[in-house]
Coordinates of N, CA and C in Angstrom, one line a residue:
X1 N 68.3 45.8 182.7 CA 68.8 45.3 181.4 C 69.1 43.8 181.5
X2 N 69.0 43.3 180.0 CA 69.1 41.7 180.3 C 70.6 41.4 180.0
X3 N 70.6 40.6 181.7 CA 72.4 40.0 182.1 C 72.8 39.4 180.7
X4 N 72.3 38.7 180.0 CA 72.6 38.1 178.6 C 73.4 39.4 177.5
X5 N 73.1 40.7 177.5 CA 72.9 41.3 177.1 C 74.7 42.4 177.4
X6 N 74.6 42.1 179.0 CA 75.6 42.4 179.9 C 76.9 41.7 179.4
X7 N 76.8 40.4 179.2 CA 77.2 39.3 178.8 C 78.0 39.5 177.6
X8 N 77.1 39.8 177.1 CA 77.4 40.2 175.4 C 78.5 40.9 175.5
X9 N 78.1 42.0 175.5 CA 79.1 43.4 176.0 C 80.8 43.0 176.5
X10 N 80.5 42.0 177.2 CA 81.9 41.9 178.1 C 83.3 41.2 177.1
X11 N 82.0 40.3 176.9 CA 83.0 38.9 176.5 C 83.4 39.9 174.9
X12 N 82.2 40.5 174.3 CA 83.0 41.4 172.6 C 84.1 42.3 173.3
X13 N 84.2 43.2 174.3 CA 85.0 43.7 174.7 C 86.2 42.9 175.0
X14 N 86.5 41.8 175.6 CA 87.8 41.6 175.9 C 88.3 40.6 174.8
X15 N 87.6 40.4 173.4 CA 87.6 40.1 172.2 C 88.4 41.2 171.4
X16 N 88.1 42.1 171.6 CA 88.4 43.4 171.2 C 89.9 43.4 171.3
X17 N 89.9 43.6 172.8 CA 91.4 43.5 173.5 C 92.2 42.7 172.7
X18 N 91.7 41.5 172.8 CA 92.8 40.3 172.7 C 92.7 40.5 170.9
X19 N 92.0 41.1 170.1 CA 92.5 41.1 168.4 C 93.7 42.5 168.6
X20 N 93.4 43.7 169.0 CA 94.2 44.3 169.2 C 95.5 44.3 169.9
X21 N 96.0 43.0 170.5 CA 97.1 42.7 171.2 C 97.4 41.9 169.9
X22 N 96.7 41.1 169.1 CA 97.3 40.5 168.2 C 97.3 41.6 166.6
X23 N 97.2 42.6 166.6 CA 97.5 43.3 165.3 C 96.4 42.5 164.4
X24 N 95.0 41.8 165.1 CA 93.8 41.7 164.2 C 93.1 42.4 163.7
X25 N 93.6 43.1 163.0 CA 92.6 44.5 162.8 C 91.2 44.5 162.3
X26 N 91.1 43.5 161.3 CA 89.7 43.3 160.7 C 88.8 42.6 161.8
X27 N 89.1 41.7 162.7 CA 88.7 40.5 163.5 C 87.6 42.0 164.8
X28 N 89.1 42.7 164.7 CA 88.5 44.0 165.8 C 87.6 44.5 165.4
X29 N 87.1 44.7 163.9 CA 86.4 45.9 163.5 C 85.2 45.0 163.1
X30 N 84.7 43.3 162.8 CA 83.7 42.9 163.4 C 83.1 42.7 164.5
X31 N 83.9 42.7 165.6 CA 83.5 42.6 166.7 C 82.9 43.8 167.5
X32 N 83.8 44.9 166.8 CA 83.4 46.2 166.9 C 81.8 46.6 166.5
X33 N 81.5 46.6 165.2 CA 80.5 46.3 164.8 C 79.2 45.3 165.4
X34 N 79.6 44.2 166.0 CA 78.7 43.2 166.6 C 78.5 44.3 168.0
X35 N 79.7 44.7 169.0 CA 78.8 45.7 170.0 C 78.3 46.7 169.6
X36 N 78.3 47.5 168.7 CA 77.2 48.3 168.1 C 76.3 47.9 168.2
X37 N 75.3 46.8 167.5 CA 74.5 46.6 167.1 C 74.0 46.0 168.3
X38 N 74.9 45.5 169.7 CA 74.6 45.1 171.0 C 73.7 46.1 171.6
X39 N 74.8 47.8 171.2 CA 74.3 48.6 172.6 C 73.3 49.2 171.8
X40 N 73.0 48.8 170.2 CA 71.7 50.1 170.2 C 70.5 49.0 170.4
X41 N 70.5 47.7 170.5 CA 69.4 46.7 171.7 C 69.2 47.5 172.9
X42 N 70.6 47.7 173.5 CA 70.6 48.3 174.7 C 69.4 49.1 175.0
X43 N 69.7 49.9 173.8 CA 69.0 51.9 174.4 C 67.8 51.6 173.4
X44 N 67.4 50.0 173.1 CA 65.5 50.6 172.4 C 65.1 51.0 173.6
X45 N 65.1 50.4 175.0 CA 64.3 50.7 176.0 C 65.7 51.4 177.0
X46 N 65.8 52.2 176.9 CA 66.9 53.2 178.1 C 65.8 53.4 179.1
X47 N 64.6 53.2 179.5 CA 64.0 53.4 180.9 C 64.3 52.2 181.6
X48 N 65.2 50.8 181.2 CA 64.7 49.9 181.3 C 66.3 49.8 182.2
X49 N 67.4 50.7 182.3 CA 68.4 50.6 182.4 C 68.5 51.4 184.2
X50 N 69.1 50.3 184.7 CA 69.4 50.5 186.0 C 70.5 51.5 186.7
X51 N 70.9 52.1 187.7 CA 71.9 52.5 188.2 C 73.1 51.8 187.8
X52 N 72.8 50.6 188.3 CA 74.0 49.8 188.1 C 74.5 49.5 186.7
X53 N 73.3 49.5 185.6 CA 73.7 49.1 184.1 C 74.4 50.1 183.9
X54 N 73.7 51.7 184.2 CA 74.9 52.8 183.8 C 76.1 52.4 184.4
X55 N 76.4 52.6 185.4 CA 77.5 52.4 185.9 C 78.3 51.4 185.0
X56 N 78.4 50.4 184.5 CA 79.0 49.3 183.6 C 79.1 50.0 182.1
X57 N 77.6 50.8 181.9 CA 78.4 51.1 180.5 C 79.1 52.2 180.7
X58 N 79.2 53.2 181.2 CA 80.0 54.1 181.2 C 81.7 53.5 181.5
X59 N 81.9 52.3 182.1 CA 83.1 51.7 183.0 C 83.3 51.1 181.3
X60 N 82.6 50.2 180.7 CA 82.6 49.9 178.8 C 83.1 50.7 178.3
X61 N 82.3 51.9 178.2 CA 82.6 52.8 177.1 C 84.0 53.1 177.4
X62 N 84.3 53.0 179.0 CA 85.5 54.4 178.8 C 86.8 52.6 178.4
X63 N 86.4 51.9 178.8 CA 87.5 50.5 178.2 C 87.1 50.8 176.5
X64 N 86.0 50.5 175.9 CA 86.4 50.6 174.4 C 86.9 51.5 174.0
X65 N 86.6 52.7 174.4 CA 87.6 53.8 174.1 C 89.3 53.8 173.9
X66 N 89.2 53.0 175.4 CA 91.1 52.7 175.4 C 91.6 51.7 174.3
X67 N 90.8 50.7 173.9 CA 90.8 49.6 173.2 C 91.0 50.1 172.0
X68 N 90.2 51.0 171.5 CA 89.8 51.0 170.1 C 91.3 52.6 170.2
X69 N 91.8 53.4 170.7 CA 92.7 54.2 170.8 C 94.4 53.6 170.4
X70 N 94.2 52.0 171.7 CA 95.3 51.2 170.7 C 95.5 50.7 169.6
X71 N 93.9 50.3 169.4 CA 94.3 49.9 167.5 C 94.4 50.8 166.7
X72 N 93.8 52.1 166.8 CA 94.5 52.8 165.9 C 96.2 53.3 166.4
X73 N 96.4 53.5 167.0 CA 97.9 53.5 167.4 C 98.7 52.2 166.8
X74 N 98.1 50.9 166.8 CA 98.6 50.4 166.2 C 98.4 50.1 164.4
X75 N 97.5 50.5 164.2 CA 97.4 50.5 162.9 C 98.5 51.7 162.3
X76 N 98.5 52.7 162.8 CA 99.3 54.1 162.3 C 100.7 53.4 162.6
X77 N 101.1 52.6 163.7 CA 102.3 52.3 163.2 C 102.9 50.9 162.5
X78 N 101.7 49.9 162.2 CA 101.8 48.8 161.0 C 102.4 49.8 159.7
X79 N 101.2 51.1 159.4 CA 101.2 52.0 158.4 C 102.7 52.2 158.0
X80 N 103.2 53.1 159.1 CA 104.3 53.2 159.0 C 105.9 52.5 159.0
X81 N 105.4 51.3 159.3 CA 106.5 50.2 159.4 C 106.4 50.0 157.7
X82 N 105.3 49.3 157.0 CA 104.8 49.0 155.9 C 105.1 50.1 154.9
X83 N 105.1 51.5 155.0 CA 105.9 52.5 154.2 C 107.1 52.5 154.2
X84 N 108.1 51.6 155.3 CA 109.3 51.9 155.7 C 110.1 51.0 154.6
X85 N 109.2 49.5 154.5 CA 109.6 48.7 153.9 C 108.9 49.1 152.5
X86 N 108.3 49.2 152.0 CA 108.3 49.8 150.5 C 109.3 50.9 149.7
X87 N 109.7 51.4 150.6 CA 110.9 52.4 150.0 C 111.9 51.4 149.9
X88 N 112.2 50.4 150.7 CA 113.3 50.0 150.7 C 113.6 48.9 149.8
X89 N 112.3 48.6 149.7 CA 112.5 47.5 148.6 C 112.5 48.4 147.3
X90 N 111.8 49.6 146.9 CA 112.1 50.2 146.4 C 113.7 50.9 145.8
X91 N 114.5 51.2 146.8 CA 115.7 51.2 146.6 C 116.1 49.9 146.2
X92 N 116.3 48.8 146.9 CA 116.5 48.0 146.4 C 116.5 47.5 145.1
X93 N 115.3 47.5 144.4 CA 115.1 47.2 143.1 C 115.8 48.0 142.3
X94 N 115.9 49.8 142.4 CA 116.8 50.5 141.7 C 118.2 50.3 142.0
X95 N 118.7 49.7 143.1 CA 119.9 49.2 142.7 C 120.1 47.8 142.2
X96 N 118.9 46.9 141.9 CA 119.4 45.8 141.6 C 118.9 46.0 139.4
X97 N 118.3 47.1 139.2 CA 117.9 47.8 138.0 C 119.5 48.4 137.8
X98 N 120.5 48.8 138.1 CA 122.0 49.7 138.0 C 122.8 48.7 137.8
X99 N 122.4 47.2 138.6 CA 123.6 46.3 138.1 C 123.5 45.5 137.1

């Protein structure tokens, strides 16, 4: 498989990482998107794929997995911070609507 290709793969993955340490969520889900469209390059030719390429993408897959597990973990709890504060301003407003 072409190292350029390998390349790709690495540097969108720890792209990934570092929007999901920043609560990027859209920034994630282009980049997400751009290795899609990396790894099905990958597999037009899967005879073309070495011992060793398996080995890296399976070591990939199981990192995007973790990657993409924290963004939604963080998304579900932006969610729920962001419902926490809408009630409250909600209260709020009904008591600033009583005075």
């Amino acid at each position: 498989m072409s190292a350029k290709l390998l390349s790709q793969l690495s540097h969108n993955l720890s792209k990934v990482k570092e929007c999901a340490a920043n609560e990027d969520f859209d920034s994630a889900q282009s980049t997400i998107i751009s290795i899609d469209s990396t790894i099905r390059e990958v597999f037009t030719k899967p005879s073309e794929l070495s011992e060793e390429d398996k080995v890296f993408l399976a070591d990939f897959l199981r990192q995007l997995d973790k990657a993409m597990l924290e963004i939604n973990i963080k998304k579900a709890d932006t969610a729920k911070e962001l419902g926490v504060h809408m009630r409250t301003q909600k209260k709020i407003n009904i008591y600033k609507g009583i005075k």
